[in-house]
PDB file of C-alpha atoms in Angstrom:
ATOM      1  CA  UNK P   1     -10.330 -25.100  -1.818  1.00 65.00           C
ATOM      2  CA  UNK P   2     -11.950 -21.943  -1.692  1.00 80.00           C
ATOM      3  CA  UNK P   3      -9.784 -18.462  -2.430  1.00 92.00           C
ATOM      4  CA  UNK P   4      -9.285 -15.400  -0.966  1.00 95.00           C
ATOM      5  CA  UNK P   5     -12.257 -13.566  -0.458  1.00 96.00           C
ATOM      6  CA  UNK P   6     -12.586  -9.935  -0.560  1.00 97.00           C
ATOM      7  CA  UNK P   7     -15.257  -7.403   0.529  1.00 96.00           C
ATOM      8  CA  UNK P   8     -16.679  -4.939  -0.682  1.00 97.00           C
ATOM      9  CA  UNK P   9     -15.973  -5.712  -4.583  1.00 95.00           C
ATOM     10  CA  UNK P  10     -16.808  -1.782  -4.989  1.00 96.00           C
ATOM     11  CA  UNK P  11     -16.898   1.174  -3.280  1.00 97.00           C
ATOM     12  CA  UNK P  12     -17.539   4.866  -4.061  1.00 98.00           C
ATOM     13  CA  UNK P  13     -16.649   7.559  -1.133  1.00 97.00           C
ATOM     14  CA  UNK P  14     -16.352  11.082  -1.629  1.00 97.00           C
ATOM     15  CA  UNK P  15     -13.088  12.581  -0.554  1.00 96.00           C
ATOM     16  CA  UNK P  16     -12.061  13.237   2.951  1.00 96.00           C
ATOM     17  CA  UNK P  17     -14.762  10.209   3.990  1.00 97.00           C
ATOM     18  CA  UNK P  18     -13.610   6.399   5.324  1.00 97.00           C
ATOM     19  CA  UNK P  19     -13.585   3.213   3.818  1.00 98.00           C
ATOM     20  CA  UNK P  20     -12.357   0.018   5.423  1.00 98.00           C
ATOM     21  CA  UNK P  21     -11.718  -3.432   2.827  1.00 98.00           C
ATOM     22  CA  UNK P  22     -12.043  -6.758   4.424  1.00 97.00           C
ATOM     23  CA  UNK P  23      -9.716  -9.716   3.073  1.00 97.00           C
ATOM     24  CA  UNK P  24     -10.117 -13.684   4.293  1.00 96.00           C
ATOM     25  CA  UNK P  25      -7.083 -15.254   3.245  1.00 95.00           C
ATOM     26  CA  UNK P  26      -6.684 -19.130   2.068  1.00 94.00           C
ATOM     27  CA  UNK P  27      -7.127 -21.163   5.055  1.00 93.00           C
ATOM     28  CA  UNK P  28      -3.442 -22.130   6.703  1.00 90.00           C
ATOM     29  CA  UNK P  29      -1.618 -19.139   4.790  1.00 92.00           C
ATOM     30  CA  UNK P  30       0.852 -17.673   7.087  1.00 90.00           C
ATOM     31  CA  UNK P  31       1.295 -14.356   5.167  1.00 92.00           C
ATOM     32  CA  UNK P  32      -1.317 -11.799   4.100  1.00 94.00           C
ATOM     33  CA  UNK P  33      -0.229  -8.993   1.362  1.00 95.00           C
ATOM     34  CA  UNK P  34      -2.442  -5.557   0.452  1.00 96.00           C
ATOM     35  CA  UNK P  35      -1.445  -4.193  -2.658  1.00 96.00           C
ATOM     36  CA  UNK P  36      -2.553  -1.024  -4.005  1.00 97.00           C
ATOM     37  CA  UNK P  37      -3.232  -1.388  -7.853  1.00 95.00           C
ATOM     38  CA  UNK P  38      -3.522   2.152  -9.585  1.00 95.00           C
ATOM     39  CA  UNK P  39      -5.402   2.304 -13.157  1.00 91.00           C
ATOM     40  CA  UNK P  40      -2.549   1.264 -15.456  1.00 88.00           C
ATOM     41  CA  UNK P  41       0.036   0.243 -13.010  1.00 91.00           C
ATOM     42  CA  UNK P  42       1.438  -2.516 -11.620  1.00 92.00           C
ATOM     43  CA  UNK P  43       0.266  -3.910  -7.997  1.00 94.00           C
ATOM     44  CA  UNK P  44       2.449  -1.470  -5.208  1.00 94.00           C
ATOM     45  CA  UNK P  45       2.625  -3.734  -1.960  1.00 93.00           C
ATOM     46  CA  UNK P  46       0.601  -1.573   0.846  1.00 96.00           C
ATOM     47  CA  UNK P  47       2.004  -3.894   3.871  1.00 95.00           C
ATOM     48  CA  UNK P  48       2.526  -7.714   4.272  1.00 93.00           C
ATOM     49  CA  UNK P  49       1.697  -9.815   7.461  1.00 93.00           C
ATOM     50  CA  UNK P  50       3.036 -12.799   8.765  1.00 91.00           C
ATOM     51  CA  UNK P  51       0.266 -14.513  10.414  1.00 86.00           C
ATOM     52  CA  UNK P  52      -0.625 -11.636  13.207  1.00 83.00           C
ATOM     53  CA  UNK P  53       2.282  -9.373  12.807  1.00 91.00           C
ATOM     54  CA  UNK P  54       3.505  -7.124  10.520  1.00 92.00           C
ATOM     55  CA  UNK P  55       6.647  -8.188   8.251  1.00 90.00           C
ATOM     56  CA  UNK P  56       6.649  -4.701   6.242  1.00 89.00           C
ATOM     57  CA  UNK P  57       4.539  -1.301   5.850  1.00 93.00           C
ATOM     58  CA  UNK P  58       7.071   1.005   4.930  1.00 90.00           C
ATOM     59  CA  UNK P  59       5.164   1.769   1.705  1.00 91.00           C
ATOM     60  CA  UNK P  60       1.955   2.263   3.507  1.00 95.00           C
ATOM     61  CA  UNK P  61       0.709   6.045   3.992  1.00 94.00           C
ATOM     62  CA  UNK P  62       0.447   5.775   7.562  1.00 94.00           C
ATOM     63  CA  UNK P  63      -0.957   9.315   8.205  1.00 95.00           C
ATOM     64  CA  UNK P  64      -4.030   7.495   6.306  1.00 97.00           C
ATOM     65  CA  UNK P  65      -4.095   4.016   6.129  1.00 97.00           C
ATOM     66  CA  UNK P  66      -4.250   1.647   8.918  1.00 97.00           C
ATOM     67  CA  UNK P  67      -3.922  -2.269   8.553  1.00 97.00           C
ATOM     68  CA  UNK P  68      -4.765  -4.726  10.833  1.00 95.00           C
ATOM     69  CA  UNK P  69      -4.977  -9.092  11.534  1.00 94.00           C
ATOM     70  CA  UNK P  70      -5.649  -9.382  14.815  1.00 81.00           C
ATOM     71  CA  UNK P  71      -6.489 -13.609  14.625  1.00 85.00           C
ATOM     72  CA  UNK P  72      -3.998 -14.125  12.639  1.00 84.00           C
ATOM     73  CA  UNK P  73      -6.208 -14.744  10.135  1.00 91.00           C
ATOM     74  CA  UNK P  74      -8.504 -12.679   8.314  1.00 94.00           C
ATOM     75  CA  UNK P  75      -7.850  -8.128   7.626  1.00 97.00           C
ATOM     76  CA  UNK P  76      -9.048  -5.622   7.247  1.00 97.00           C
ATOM     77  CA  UNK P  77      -7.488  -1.868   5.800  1.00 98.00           C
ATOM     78  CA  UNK P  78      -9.410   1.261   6.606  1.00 98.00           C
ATOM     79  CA  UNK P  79      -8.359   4.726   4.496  1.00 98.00           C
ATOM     80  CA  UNK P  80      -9.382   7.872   6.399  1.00 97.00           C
ATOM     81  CA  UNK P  81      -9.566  10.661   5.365  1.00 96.00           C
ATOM     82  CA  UNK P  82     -10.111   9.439   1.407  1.00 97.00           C
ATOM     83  CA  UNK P  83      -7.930  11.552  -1.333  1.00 97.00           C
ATOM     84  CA  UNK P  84      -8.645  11.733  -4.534  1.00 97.00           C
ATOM     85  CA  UNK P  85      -5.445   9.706  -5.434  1.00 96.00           C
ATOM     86  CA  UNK P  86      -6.683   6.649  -3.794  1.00 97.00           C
ATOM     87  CA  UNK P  87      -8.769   5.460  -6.107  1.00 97.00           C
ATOM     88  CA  UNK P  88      -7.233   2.124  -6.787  1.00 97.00           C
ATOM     89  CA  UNK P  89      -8.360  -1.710  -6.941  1.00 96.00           C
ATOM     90  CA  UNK P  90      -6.917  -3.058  -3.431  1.00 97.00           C
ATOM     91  CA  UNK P  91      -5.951  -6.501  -3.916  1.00 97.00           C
ATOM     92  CA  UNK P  92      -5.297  -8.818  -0.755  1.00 97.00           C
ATOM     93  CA  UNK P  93      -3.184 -12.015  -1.185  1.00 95.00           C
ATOM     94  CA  UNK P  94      -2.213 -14.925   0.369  1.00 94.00           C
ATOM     95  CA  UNK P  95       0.661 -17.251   0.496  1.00 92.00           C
ATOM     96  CA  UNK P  96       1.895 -20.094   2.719  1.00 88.00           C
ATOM     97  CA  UNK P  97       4.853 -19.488   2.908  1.00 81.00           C
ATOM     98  CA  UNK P  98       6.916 -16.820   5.062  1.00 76.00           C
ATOM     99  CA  UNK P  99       9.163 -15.603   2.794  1.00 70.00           C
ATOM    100  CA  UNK P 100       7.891 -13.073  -0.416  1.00 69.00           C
ATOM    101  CA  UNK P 101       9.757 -15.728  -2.915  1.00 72.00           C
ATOM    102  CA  UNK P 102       6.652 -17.947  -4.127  1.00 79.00           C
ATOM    103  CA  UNK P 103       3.366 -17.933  -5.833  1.00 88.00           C
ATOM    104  CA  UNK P 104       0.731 -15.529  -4.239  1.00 92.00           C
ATOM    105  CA  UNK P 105      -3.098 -16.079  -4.423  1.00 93.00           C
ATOM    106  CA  UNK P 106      -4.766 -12.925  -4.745  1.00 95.00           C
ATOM    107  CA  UNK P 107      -8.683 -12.076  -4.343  1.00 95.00           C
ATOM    108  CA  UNK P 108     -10.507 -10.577  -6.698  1.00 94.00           C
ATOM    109  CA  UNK P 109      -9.743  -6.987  -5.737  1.00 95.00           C
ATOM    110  CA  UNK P 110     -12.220  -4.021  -4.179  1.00 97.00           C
ATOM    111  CA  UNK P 111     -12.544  -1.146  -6.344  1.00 96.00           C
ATOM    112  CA  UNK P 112     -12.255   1.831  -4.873  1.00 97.00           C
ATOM    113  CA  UNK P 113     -13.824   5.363  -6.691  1.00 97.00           C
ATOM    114  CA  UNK P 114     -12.710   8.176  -4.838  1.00 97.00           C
ATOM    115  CA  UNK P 115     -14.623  11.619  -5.888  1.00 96.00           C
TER     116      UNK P 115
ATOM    117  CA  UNK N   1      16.197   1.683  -7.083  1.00 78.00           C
ATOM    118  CA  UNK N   2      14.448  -1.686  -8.076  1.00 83.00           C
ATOM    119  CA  UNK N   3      12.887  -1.544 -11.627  1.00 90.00           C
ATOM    120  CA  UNK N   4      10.891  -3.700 -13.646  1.00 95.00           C
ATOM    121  CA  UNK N   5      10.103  -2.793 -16.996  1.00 96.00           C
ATOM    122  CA  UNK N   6       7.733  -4.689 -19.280  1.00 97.00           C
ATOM    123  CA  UNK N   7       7.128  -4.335 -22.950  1.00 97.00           C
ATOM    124  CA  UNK N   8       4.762  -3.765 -24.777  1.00 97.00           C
ATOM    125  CA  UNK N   9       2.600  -2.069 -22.680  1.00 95.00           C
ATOM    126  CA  UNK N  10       0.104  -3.037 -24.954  1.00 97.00           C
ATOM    127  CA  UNK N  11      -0.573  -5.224 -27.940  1.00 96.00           C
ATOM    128  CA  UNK N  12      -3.080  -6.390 -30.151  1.00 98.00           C
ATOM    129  CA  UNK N  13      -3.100  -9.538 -32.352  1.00 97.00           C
ATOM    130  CA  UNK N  14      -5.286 -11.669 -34.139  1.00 97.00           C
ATOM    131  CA  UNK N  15      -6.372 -15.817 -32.925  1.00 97.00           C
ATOM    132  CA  UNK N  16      -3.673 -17.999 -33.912  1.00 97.00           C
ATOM    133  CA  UNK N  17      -1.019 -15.383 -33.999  1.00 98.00           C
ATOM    134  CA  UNK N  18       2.433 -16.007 -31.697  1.00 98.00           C
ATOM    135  CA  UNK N  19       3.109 -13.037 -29.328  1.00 98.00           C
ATOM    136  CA  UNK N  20       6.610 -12.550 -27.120  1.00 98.00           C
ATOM    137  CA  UNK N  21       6.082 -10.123 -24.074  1.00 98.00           C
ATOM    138  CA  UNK N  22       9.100  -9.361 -22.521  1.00 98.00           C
ATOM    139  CA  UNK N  23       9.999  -8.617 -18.994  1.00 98.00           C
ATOM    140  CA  UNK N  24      13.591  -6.513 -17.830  1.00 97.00           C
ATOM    141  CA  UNK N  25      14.628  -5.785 -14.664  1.00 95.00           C
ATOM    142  CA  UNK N  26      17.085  -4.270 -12.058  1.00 92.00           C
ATOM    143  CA  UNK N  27      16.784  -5.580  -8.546  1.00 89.00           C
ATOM    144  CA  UNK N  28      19.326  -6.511  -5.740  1.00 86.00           C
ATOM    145  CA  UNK N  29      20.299 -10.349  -4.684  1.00 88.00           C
ATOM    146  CA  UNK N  30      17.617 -11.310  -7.616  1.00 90.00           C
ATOM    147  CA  UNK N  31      15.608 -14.329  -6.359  1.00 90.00           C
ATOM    148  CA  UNK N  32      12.921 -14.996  -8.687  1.00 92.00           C
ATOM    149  CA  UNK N  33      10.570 -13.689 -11.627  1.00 95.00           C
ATOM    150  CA  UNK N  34       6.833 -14.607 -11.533  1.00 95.00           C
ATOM    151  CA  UNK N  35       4.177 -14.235 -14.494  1.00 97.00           C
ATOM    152  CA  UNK N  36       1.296 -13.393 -13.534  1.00 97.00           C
ATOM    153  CA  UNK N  37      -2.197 -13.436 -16.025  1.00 96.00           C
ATOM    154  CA  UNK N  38      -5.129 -10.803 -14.762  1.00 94.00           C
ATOM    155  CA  UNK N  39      -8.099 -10.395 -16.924  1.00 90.00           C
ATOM    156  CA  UNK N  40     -10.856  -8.859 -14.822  1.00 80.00           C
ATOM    157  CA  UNK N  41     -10.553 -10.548 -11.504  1.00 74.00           C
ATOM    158  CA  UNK N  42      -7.886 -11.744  -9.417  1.00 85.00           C
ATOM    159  CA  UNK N  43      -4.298 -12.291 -10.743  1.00 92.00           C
ATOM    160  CA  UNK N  44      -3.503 -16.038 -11.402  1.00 93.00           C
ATOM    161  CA  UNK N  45      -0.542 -17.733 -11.037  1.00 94.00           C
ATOM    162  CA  UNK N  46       1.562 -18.728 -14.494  1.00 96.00           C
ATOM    163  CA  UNK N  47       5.198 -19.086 -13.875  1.00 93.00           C
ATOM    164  CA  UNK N  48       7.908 -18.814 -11.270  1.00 94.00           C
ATOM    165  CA  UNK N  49      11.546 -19.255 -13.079  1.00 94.00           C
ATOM    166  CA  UNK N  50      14.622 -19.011 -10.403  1.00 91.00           C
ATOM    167  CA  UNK N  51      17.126 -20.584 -13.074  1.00 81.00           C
ATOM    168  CA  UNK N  52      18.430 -19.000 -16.571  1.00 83.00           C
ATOM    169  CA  UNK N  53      17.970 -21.010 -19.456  1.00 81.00           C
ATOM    170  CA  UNK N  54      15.670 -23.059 -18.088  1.00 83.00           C
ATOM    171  CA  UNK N  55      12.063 -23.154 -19.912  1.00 89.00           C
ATOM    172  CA  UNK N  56       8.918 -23.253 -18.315  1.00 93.00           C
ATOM    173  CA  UNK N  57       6.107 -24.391 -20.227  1.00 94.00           C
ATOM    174  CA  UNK N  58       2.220 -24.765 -20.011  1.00 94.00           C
ATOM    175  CA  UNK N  59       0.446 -25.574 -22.951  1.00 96.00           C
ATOM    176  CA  UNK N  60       0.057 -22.803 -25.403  1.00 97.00           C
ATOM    177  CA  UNK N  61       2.490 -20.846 -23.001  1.00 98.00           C
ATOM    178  CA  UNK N  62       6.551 -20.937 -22.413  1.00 97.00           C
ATOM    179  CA  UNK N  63       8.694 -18.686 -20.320  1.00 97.00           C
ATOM    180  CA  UNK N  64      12.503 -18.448 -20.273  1.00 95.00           C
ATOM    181  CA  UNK N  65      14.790 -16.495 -17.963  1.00 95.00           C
ATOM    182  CA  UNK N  66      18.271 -14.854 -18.936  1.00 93.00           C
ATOM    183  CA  UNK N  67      20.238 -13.859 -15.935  1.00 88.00           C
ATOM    184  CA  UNK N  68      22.706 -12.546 -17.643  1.00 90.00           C
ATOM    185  CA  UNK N  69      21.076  -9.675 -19.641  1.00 91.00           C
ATOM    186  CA  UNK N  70      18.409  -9.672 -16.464  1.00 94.00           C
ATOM    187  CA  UNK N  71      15.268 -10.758 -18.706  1.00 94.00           C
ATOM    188  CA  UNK N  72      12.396 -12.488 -19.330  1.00 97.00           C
ATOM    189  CA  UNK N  73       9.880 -12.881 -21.906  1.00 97.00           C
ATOM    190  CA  UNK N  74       6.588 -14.737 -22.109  1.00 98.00           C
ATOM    191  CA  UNK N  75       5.271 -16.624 -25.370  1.00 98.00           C
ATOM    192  CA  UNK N  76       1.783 -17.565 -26.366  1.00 98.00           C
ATOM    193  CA  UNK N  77       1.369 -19.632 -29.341  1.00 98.00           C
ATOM    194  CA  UNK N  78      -1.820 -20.305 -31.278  1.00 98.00           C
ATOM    195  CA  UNK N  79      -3.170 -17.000 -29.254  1.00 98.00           C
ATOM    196  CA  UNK N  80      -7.011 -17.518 -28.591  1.00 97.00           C
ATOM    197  CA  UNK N  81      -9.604 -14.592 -27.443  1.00 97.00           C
ATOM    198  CA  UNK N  82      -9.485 -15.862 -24.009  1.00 96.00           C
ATOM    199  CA  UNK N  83      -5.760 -14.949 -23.521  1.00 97.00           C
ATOM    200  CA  UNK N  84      -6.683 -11.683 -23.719  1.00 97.00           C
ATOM    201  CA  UNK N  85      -5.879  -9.895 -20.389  1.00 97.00           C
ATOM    202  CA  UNK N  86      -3.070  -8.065 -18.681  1.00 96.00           C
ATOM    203  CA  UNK N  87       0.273  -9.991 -17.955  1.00 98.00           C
ATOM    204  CA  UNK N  88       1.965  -9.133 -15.247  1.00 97.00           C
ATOM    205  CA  UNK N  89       5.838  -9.895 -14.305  1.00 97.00           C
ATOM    206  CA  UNK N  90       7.139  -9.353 -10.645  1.00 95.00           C
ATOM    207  CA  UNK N  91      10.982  -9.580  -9.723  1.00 94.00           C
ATOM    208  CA  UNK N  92      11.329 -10.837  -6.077  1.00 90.00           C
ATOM    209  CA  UNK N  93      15.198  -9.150  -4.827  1.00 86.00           C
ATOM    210  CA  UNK N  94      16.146  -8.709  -1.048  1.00 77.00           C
ATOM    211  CA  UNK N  95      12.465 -10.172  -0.265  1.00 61.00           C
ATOM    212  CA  UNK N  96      10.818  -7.854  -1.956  1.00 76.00           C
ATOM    213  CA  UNK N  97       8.432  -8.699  -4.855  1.00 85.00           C
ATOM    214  CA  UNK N  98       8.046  -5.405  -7.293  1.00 90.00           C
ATOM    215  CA  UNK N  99       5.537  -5.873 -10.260  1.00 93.00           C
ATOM    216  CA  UNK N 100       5.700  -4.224 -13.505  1.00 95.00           C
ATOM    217  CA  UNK N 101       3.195  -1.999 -15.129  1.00 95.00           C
ATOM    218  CA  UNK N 102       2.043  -5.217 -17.390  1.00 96.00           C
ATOM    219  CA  UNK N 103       1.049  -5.361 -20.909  1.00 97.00           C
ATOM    220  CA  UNK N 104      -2.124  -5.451 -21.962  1.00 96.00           C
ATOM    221  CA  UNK N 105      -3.077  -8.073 -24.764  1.00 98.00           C
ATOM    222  CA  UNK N 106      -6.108  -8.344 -27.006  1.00 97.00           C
ATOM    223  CA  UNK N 107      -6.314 -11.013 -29.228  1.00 98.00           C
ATOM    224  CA  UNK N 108      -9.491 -10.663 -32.033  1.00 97.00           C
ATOM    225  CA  UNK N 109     -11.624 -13.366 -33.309  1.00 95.00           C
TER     226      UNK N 109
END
């Protein structure tokens, strides 16, 4: 069964630029998760989707970062303008289930350098 | 506010060596506690525990839950080099899943 696949694996912007991450999710998971893991700290959830909608994004900066599934199935997030403070590994994850109580499958992560 | 609080944040032990990593938490209508292993890629999966007292085990690794003093703590026996990695716990309260800061462990030849 193949995993959740994320894209770019890195990325280096200069601040004030774009960047958008694209995530591909197990196939048949109902629920999508960004998290936003900063050097030396634990994942922070960015905003979770249940299949095309969103469940929760009240931890995303949303003067910045936009989120989006339109299928249902596959995201993408997009950071613009890029600050300093966003450099971060952005992992996506996947579960089946609807609820946040289970095992999540994460990707591999892309790292983001901001400078 | 929800908190989870792991300790140590970091470690370092030698192959064969036993090592406890412990896990504390305050969140509301507690659901679960996950372990989670990430060495350079993706997190993977090691444990959900929903029950106190109840062990989990895999192999070299155990897990225990204690409800009560709102804990848990992860052993490794027999530690290898390929344990080494971050560890990761996550409390799941009110739906919400909040991760600690993880420890990092290095085990030497």
């Amino acid at each position: 069964e193949a995993g959740v696949a994320q894209s770019p694996r890195y990325k280096i912007i200069e601040k004030r630029q774009s960047v958008a991450f694209w995530c591909n999710p197990i196939s048949g998971h109902a629920t999508l998760y960004w998290y936003q893991q900063i050097l030396g700290q634990g994942p922070k959830l960015l905003i979770q989707f249940q299949n095309n909608g969103v469940v929760d994004d009240s931890q995303l900066p949303k003067d910045r970062f936009s989120a989006e599934r339109l299928k249902g199935v596959d995201s993408t997030l997009k950071i613009q303008p890029a600050k300093l403070e966003d450099s971060a590994v952005y992992l996506c994850a996947s579960s089946p289930r609807t609820g946040r109580n289970g095992e999540l499958f994460f990707g591999e992560g892309s790292r983001l350098t901001v400078l | 506010e929800d908190k989870v609080v792991q300790s140590p944040l970091s470690l370092v032990v030698h192959e064969g060596d036993t090592v406890t990593l412990n896990c504390s938490y305050e969140v509301t209508n507690f659901r679960s506690l996950l372990w989670y292993k990430q060495e350079k890629k993706a997190p993977t999966f090691l444990f959900m525990l929903t029950s106190s007292g109840i062990e989990k085990k895999s192999g070299r690794l155990s897990s225990i839950l204690d409800k009560k003093e709102l804990f848990s703590i992860l052993n490794i026996t027999a530690t290898q080099t390929g344990d080494s990695a971050i560890y990761l716990c996550a409390v799941v309260g009110n739906n919400d899943m909040r991760f600690g800061a993880g420890t990092r462990l290095t085990v030497k030849p």
